[in-house]
GROMACS .gro file of C-alpha atoms in nm:
model
  370
    1MET     CA    1   2.757   1.722  -4.518
    2SER     CA    2   2.521   1.424  -4.545
    3ALA     CA    3   2.163   1.424  -4.420
    4ARG     CA    4   2.241   1.160  -4.153
    5LEU     CA    5   2.511   1.379  -4.002
    6TRP     CA    6   2.272   1.677  -3.985
    7ILE     CA    7   2.011   1.457  -3.815
    8ALA     CA    8   2.265   1.337  -3.558
    9ILE     CA    9   2.376   1.695  -3.485
   10GLY     CA   10   2.010   1.801  -3.439
   11LEU     CA   11   1.941   1.515  -3.196
   12LEU     CA   12   2.248   1.599  -2.990
   13ALA     CA   13   2.142   1.964  -2.980
   14LEU     CA   14   1.791   1.868  -2.860
   15ILE     CA   15   1.934   1.640  -2.590
   16GLY     CA   16   2.169   1.913  -2.473
   17ALA     CA   17   1.890   2.173  -2.465
   18GLY     CA   18   1.666   1.932  -2.271
   19GLY     CA   19   1.938   1.863  -2.016
   20ALA     CA   20   2.007   2.236  -1.970
   21TRP     CA   21   1.633   2.305  -1.921
   22PHE     CA   22   1.603   2.024  -1.666
   23LEU     CA   23   1.902   2.148  -1.463
   24ALA     CA   24   1.773   2.507  -1.476
   25THR     CA   25   1.419   2.423  -1.359
   26HIS     CA   26   1.478   2.137  -1.112
   27ASP     CA   27   1.666   2.129  -0.782
   28ARG     CA   28   1.772   1.833  -0.570
   29VAL     CA   29   1.607   1.859  -0.231
   30PRO     CA   30   1.591   1.611   0.060
   31SER     CA   31   1.265   1.423   0.105
   32LYS     CA   32   1.113   1.260   0.412
   33GLU     CA   33   0.992   0.906   0.407
   34ARG     CA   34   0.765   0.793   0.685
   35VAL     CA   35   0.847   0.453   0.827
   36GLY     CA   36   0.659   0.255   1.085
   37PRO     CA   37   0.772   0.201   1.442
   38SER     CA   38   1.034  -0.060   1.514
   39GLY     CA   39   1.180  -0.238   1.812
   40GLU     CA   40   1.021  -0.162   2.148
   41ALA     CA   41   0.794   0.107   2.003
   42ARG     CA   42   0.604  -0.160   1.806
   43LEU     CA   43   0.503  -0.336   2.129
   44ARG     CA   44   0.445  -0.024   2.341
   45PRO     CA   45   0.226   0.226   2.153
   46PHE     CA   46   0.256   0.490   2.429
   47LEU     CA   47   0.629   0.460   2.483
   48ALA     CA   48   0.690   0.815   2.358
   49ALA     CA   49   0.431   0.950   2.605
   50GLN     CA   50   0.601   0.765   2.891
   51ARG     CA   51   0.943   0.898   2.793
   52PHE     CA   52   0.798   1.249   2.759
   53ALA     CA   53   0.645   1.230   3.107
   54GLU     CA   54   0.975   1.110   3.253
   55ARG     CA   55   1.162   1.400   3.094
   56MET     CA   56   0.908   1.637   3.248
   57GLY     CA   57   0.981   1.499   3.595
   58MET     CA   58   0.712   1.233   3.641
   59ARG     CA   59   0.759   0.865   3.709
   60ALA     CA   60   0.616   0.641   3.438
   61LYS     CA   61   0.526   0.276   3.473
   62GLU     CA   62   0.362   0.030   3.240
   63LEU     CA   63   0.104  -0.215   3.375
   64ARG     CA   64   0.094  -0.533   3.172
   65SER     CA   65  -0.124  -0.759   3.386
   66LEU     CA   66  -0.453  -0.744   3.570
   67PRO     CA   67  -0.297  -0.793   3.918
   68GLU     CA   68  -0.081  -0.486   3.855
   69LEU     CA   69  -0.395  -0.291   3.764
   70ASP     CA   70  -0.560  -0.403   4.087
   71ALA     CA   71  -0.260  -0.274   4.287
   72LEU     CA   72  -0.285   0.092   4.186
   73PRO     CA   73  -0.149   0.325   4.458
   74ALA     CA   74  -0.418   0.451   4.694
   75ALA     CA   75  -0.263   0.799   4.692
   76GLY     CA   76  -0.381   0.852   4.338
   77GLY     CA   77  -0.187   0.896   4.019
   78VAL     CA   78  -0.269   0.909   3.648
   79LEU     CA   79  -0.386   0.598   3.467
   80LEU     CA   80  -0.385   0.591   3.088
   81LEU     CA   81  -0.641   0.330   2.984
   82PRO     CA   82  -0.655   0.263   2.607
   83ALA     CA   83  -0.933   0.079   2.427
   84ARG     CA   84  -0.950  -0.299   2.384
   85ARG     CA   85  -1.002  -0.356   2.756
   86GLN     CA   86  -1.257  -0.636   2.732
   87ALA     CA   87  -1.048  -0.831   2.986
   88LEU     CA   88  -1.174  -0.598   3.262
   89ASP     CA   89  -1.481  -0.746   3.430
   90SER     CA   90  -1.754  -0.541   3.596
   91GLN     CA   91  -1.602  -0.581   3.945
   92ARG     CA   92  -1.270  -0.437   3.832
   93LEU     CA   93  -1.446  -0.149   3.658
   94VAL     CA   94  -1.626  -0.060   3.982
   95GLN     CA   95  -1.296  -0.080   4.173
   96LEU     CA   96  -1.137   0.143   3.909
   97LEU     CA   97  -1.404   0.411   3.954
   98SER     CA   98  -1.366   0.385   4.332
   99TRP     CA   99  -0.994   0.453   4.283
  100VAL     CA  100  -1.084   0.763   4.078
  101GLU     CA  101  -1.323   0.887   4.347
  102ARG     CA  102  -1.044   0.857   4.603
  103GLY     CA  103  -0.828   1.100   4.403
  104GLY     CA  104  -0.704   0.921   4.094
  105HIS     CA  105  -0.705   1.062   3.743
  106LEU     CA  106  -0.833   0.826   3.473
  107ILE     CA  107  -0.757   0.906   3.107
  108LEU     CA  108  -0.957   0.658   2.906
  109GLU     CA  109  -1.020   0.592   2.539
  110ALA     CA  110  -1.365   0.499   2.412
  111GLU     CA  111  -1.410   0.158   2.256
  112PRO     CA  112  -1.499   0.145   1.885
  113ALA     CA  113  -1.867   0.202   1.815
  114ARG     CA  114  -1.922  -0.164   1.721
  115LEU     CA  115  -1.809  -0.285   2.067
  116GLN     CA  116  -1.970  -0.246   2.405
  117ASP     CA  117  -1.805  -0.014   2.655
  118PRO     CA  118  -1.926  -0.086   3.012
  119LEU     CA  119  -1.687   0.170   3.162
  120LEU     CA  120  -1.838   0.458   2.964
  121ASP     CA  121  -2.182   0.329   3.058
  122LEU     CA  122  -2.090   0.354   3.428
  123LEU     CA  123  -1.973   0.709   3.367
  124GLY     CA  124  -2.299   0.800   3.192
  125LEU     CA  125  -2.138   0.868   2.856
  126GLY     CA  126  -2.271   0.743   2.524
  127ARG     CA  127  -2.106   0.705   2.185
  128GLU     CA  128  -2.204   0.813   1.838
  129ALA     CA  129  -2.047   0.759   1.498
  130ASN     CA  130  -1.803   1.025   1.388
  131SER     CA  131  -1.738   1.186   1.051
  132ALA     CA  132  -1.396   1.221   0.895
  133PRO     CA  133  -1.145   1.349   1.156
  134LYS     CA  134  -1.014   1.702   1.131
  135PRO     CA  135  -0.807   1.926   1.359
  136LEU     CA  136  -1.014   2.065   1.647
  137ALA     CA  137  -0.967   2.338   1.903
  138VAL     CA  138  -0.931   2.200   2.256
  139GLU     CA  139  -1.040   2.449   2.524
  140LEU     CA  140  -0.831   2.446   2.839
  141GLY     CA  141  -0.940   2.559   3.184
  142ASP     CA  142  -0.722   2.872   3.172
  143GLY     CA  143  -0.888   2.996   2.852
  144ARG     CA  144  -0.620   2.881   2.611
  145THR     CA  145  -0.692   2.662   2.308
  146LEU     CA  146  -0.479   2.394   2.156
  147LYS     CA  147  -0.498   2.234   1.811
  148ALA     CA  148  -0.532   1.857   1.811
  149MET     CA  149  -0.647   1.574   1.587
  150LEU     CA  150  -0.909   1.370   1.774
  151PRO     CA  151  -1.056   1.083   1.572
  152GLY     CA  152  -1.285   0.814   1.712
  153PRO     CA  153  -1.652   0.822   1.816
  154LEU     CA  154  -1.831   1.121   1.963
  155LEU     CA  155  -1.912   1.112   2.333
  156SER     CA  156  -2.247   1.231   2.459
  157GLY     CA  157  -2.363   1.285   2.815
  158ALA     CA  158  -2.355   1.526   3.107
  159ALA     CA  159  -2.017   1.652   3.225
  160ARG     CA  160  -2.035   1.915   3.499
  161ASN     CA  161  -1.783   2.193   3.480
  162PRO     CA  162  -1.547   2.032   3.227
  163ARG     CA  163  -1.187   2.122   3.293
  164VAL     CA  164  -1.082   2.047   2.934
  165LYS     CA  165  -1.319   2.003   2.644
  166ALA     CA  166  -1.325   1.964   2.269
  167GLY     CA  167  -1.661   1.971   2.095
  168GLU     CA  168  -2.007   2.028   2.237
  169LYS     CA  169  -2.220   1.867   2.506
  170HIS     CA  170  -2.387   1.627   2.263
  171GLY     CA  171  -2.069   1.554   2.074
  172TRP     CA  172  -1.758   1.558   2.291
  173LYS     CA  173  -1.432   1.455   2.131
  174LEU     CA  174  -1.248   1.499   2.460
  175VAL     CA  175  -1.381   1.603   2.798
  176SER     CA  176  -1.232   1.616   3.151
  177PHE     CA  177  -1.464   1.634   3.451
  178GLU     CA  178  -1.450   1.570   3.825
  179ARG     CA  179  -1.571   1.252   3.987
  180GLY     CA  180  -1.546   1.246   4.363
  181LYS     CA  181  -1.199   1.363   4.460
  182GLY     CA  182  -1.051   1.259   4.126
  183LEU     CA  183  -1.081   1.332   3.757
  184VAL     CA  184  -1.197   1.146   3.449
  185THR     CA  185  -1.074   1.240   3.101
  186ALA     CA  186  -1.267   1.060   2.828
  187ALA     CA  187  -1.162   1.082   2.464
  188GLY     CA  188  -1.289   0.925   2.148
  189SER     CA  189  -0.929   0.831   2.075
  190LEU     CA  190  -0.593   0.854   2.251
  191ALA     CA  191  -0.407   0.857   1.923
  192PHE     CA  192  -0.280   1.208   2.003
  193ALA     CA  193  -0.067   1.053   2.283
  194SER     CA  194   0.060   0.756   2.079
  195ASN     CA  195   0.408   0.719   1.935
  196ASN     CA  196   0.305   0.815   1.583
  197PHE     CA  197   0.117   1.137   1.659
  198ILE     CA  198   0.239   1.288   1.986
  199GLY     CA  199   0.481   1.507   1.793
  200GLN     CA  200   0.213   1.658   1.565
  201HIS     CA  201   0.000   1.971   1.620
  202ASP     CA  202  -0.022   2.054   1.992
  203HIS     CA  203  -0.056   1.692   2.102
  204ALA     CA  204   0.243   1.689   2.339
  205GLU     CA  205   0.128   2.010   2.512
  206LEU     CA  206  -0.227   1.875   2.542
  207PHE     CA  207  -0.103   1.551   2.694
  208TRP     CA  208   0.113   1.737   2.947
  209HIS     CA  209  -0.177   1.966   3.040
  210LEU     CA  210  -0.394   1.660   3.109
  211LEU     CA  211  -0.124   1.519   3.335
  212GLU     CA  212  -0.106   1.848   3.527
  213LEU     CA  213  -0.479   1.851   3.599
  214SER     CA  214  -0.417   1.639   3.910
  215PRO     CA  215  -0.136   1.680   4.166
  216SER     CA  216   0.019   1.347   4.076
  217ALA     CA  217   0.378   1.254   4.016
  218GLU     CA  218   0.328   0.909   3.863
  219LEU     CA  219   0.187   0.794   3.529
  220HIS     CA  220   0.057   0.441   3.481
  221VAL     CA  221  -0.014   0.301   3.135
  222PHE     CA  222  -0.222  -0.016   3.108
  223ALA     CA  223  -0.095  -0.194   2.797
  224ARG     CA  224  -0.288  -0.500   2.692
  225PRO     CA  225  -0.028  -0.778   2.667
  226GLN     CA  226   0.020  -0.876   2.307
  227ARG     CA  227   0.016  -1.248   2.240
  228LEU     CA  228   0.304  -1.388   2.042
  229SER     CA  229   0.188  -1.512   1.704
  230LEU     CA  230   0.398  -1.721   1.469
  231TRP     CA  231   0.171  -1.629   1.179
  232ARG     CA  232   0.211  -1.254   1.247
  233PHE     CA  233   0.587  -1.295   1.275
  234LEU     CA  234   0.600  -1.474   0.940
  235GLN     CA  235   0.378  -1.209   0.782
  236ASP     CA  236   0.610  -0.933   0.900
  237ASN     CA  237   0.941  -1.101   0.821
  238ALA     CA  238   0.884  -1.368   0.555
  239ALA     CA  239   0.589  -1.258   0.342
  240PRO     CA  240   0.767  -1.312   0.004
  241VAL     CA  241   0.879  -1.660   0.111
  242LEU     CA  242   0.524  -1.749   0.217
  243LEU     CA  243   0.386  -1.631  -0.117
  244ALA     CA  244   0.646  -1.829  -0.312
  245ALA     CA  245   0.584  -2.141  -0.102
  246GLY     CA  246   0.208  -2.105  -0.153
  247ALA     CA  247   0.253  -2.073  -0.530
  248LEU     CA  248   0.477  -2.379  -0.542
  249LEU     CA  249   0.231  -2.578  -0.329
  250ALA     CA  250  -0.057  -2.480  -0.557
  251PHE     CA  251   0.142  -2.577  -0.866
  252TRP     CA  252   0.238  -2.912  -0.709
  253LEU     CA  253  -0.124  -2.988  -0.616
  254TRP     CA  254  -0.233  -2.898  -0.967
  255ARG     CA  255   0.041  -3.123  -1.107
  256ILE     CA  256  -0.056  -3.430  -0.906
  257SER     CA  257  -0.434  -3.380  -0.918
  258PRO     CA  258  -0.623  -3.635  -1.136
  259ARG     CA  259  -0.744  -3.524  -1.475
  260PHE     CA  260  -1.101  -3.556  -1.600
  261GLY     CA  261  -1.192  -3.871  -1.792
  262PRO     CA  262  -1.098  -4.238  -1.753
  263VAL     CA  263  -0.758  -4.333  -1.627
  264ALA     CA  264  -0.532  -4.437  -1.913
  265PRO     CA  265  -0.397  -4.790  -1.862
  266ASP     CA  266  -0.026  -4.839  -1.826
  267ALA     CA  267   0.149  -4.959  -2.138
  268PRO     CA  268   0.239  -5.330  -2.121
  269ALA     CA  269   0.603  -5.408  -2.066
  270ALA     CA  270   0.782  -5.480  -2.395
  271ARG     CA  271   0.910  -5.837  -2.426
  272ARG     CA  272   1.228  -5.877  -2.623
  273ARG     CA  273   1.320  -6.182  -2.822
  274LEU     CA  274   1.622  -6.394  -2.739
  275LEU     CA  275   1.776  -6.283  -3.065
  276ASP     CA  276   1.753  -5.918  -2.950
  277HIS     CA  277   1.950  -6.004  -2.636
  278LEU     CA  278   2.209  -6.192  -2.837
  279ARG     CA  279   2.248  -5.900  -3.074
  280ALA     CA  280   2.284  -5.661  -2.783
  281SER     CA  281   2.550  -5.881  -2.622
  282GLY     CA  282   2.741  -5.912  -2.947
  283ARG     CA  283   2.723  -5.540  -3.010
  284TYR     CA  284   2.858  -5.476  -2.659
  285PHE     CA  285   3.157  -5.712  -2.707
  286TRP     CA  286   3.223  -5.565  -3.050
  287THR     CA  287   3.227  -5.201  -2.931
  288ARG     CA  288   3.443  -5.290  -2.631
  289GLY     CA  289   3.711  -5.444  -2.857
  290LEU     CA  290   3.647  -5.802  -2.742
  291ARG     CA  291   3.612  -5.962  -3.088
  292GLU     CA  292   3.841  -6.250  -2.983
  293ARG     CA  293   3.578  -6.376  -2.740
  294LEU     CA  294   3.311  -6.369  -3.009
  295VAL     CA  295   3.534  -6.561  -3.255
  296ILE     CA  296   3.625  -6.831  -3.002
  297ALA     CA  297   3.262  -6.862  -2.883
  298ALA     CA  298   3.130  -6.904  -3.240
  299ARG     CA  299   3.404  -7.156  -3.332
  300ASP     CA  300   3.368  -7.364  -3.014
  301ALA     CA  301   2.987  -7.376  -3.040
  302ALA     CA  302   3.009  -7.510  -3.398
  303LEU     CA  303   3.282  -7.765  -3.317
  304ARG     CA  304   3.102  -7.892  -3.005
  305ARG     CA  305   2.786  -7.952  -3.206
  306LEU     CA  306   2.990  -8.130  -3.476
  307ALA     CA  307   3.160  -8.344  -3.209
  308ARG     CA  308   2.820  -8.450  -3.074
  309ALA     CA  309   2.716  -8.558  -3.424
  310GLN     CA  310   3.054  -8.729  -3.496
  311PRO     CA  311   3.196  -8.857  -3.164
  312ASP     CA  312   3.532  -8.950  -3.319
  313PHE     CA  313   3.579  -8.594  -3.457
  314ALA     CA  314   3.747  -8.468  -3.140
  315VAL     CA  315   4.018  -8.744  -3.145
  316ALA     CA  316   4.083  -8.738  -3.517
  317LEU     CA  317   4.400  -8.593  -3.663
  318PRO     CA  318   4.396  -8.221  -3.754
  319ALA     CA  319   4.410  -8.296  -4.130
  320GLU     CA  320   4.118  -8.540  -4.104
  321ARG     CA  321   3.914  -8.294  -3.897
  322ALA     CA  322   3.974  -8.019  -4.155
  323ALA     CA  323   3.870  -8.258  -4.436
  324ARG     CA  324   3.548  -8.361  -4.257
  325LEU     CA  325   3.458  -7.996  -4.186
  326ALA     CA  326   3.534  -7.900  -4.550
  327ARG     CA  327   3.303  -8.175  -4.682
  328LEU     CA  328   3.028  -8.076  -4.435
  329VAL     CA  329   3.009  -7.704  -4.513
  330GLY     CA  330   3.139  -7.709  -4.875
  331VAL     CA  331   3.466  -7.516  -4.835
  332ASP     CA  332   3.823  -7.608  -4.912
  333GLU     CA  333   4.037  -7.777  -4.650
  334GLN     CA  334   4.257  -7.468  -4.594
  335GLU     CA  335   3.954  -7.258  -4.507
  336ALA     CA  336   3.830  -7.532  -4.276
  337ALA     CA  337   4.174  -7.552  -4.107
  338ARG     CA  338   4.178  -7.175  -4.055
  339PHE     CA  339   3.832  -7.201  -3.895
  340ILE     CA  340   3.944  -7.476  -3.655
  341ALA     CA  341   4.248  -7.269  -3.555
  342ALA     CA  342   4.060  -6.936  -3.546
  343GLY     CA  343   4.129  -6.712  -3.248
  344GLY     CA  344   4.283  -6.385  -3.147
  345ALA     CA  345   4.212  -6.041  -3.290
  346MET     CA  346   4.114  -6.026  -3.657
  347ARG     CA  347   3.970  -5.778  -3.900
  348GLY     CA  348   3.606  -5.751  -3.986
  349ALA     CA  349   3.631  -5.963  -4.306
  350GLY     CA  350   3.794  -6.252  -4.121
  351PHE     CA  351   3.538  -6.233  -3.842
  352ILE     CA  352   3.256  -6.248  -4.096
  353ARG     CA  353   3.410  -6.558  -4.262
  354VAL     CA  354   3.436  -6.739  -3.927
  355ALA     CA  355   3.079  -6.651  -3.835
  356HIS     CA  356   2.959  -6.759  -4.181
  357ILE     CA  357   3.130  -7.103  -4.157
  358ALA     CA  358   2.993  -7.154  -3.802
  359GLN     CA  359   2.643  -7.074  -3.928
  360ARG     CA  360   2.684  -7.323  -4.216
  361VAL     CA  361   2.792  -7.592  -3.967
  362HIS     CA  362   2.473  -7.546  -3.766
  363SER     CA  363   2.256  -7.540  -4.080
  364ALA     CA  364   2.417  -7.857  -4.219
  365LEU     CA  365   2.372  -8.050  -3.894
  366GLU     CA  366   2.010  -7.936  -3.864
  367LYS     CA  367   1.946  -8.081  -4.213
  368GLY     CA  368   2.089  -8.419  -4.102
  369LYS     CA  369   2.419  -8.406  -4.279
  370THR     CA  370   2.709  -8.579  -4.106
   0.00000   0.00000   0.00000
């Protein structure tokens, strides 16, 4: 057997051994791919919490305007108040705390550390920067503990007899305390109740325990209305098209932008001679098979010029006209007669003879011959 055949057999054996090893050491298993929220869940970050409360027997309602927030039921209830609430003025904040003191339960999220939070200031709670988030133990009033991820800033301040707490007095991550006849639950973040995280750790159980702290049967969620943005819609649905359009626009601007240095003058328009036009016309008639027109035009032009020089040439007999033409251009009378009678289709040699005689007629008359 040849060396090439042995090499091919060895390669096939290695490929087979590699495939057998791969199948023996690897298994096909399903994998999970996390995707972002879609549809209604993109616009309502606490939709899962509302649906969860409804399944547990509570009524859930979303408040999307300030007048709806002002019309909270006097009998109490639970209000979930996320961050980004700069639209609430000081008068509304005071009314909100009065509602809590009458028996409402306020679950609020601290604003980011870089923003002011007048509501926490009214409650006597401060904020401090937080380290990297990690799962914490949340202590419930009945002695149980739940595991939850609570990012966001740390809350500091006095909270008498906290019903639920996570962290210490000078670094609360979540704390529930009484205020008047109602309750306030302050958290550095309400992410544990959002659509993305309510199903992790003990977040759902923690959220339900907070709802059970007050004898309320209705949950209100204040969702800051999201303004419609054409730019955001295009970013979400047409980002590749925007990038391609931007690249084409940049290339077009680069193409039309002026170059450095003086502007080069436009080249002057070329002026053609009359002879160039005549040659072009003749070439056109020749290629189109219209040689008869060229023959007749050349013959008639020569004879008209001869008739102007010799007025009686046009009324002379054919034999006399042929003789006069023969004497003028120096050809025999038969050739002159053929020129006078030239017309119709002819070969290239005949056409050249006609054109040559016509040229000799013009040359002779220009020299004064008659």
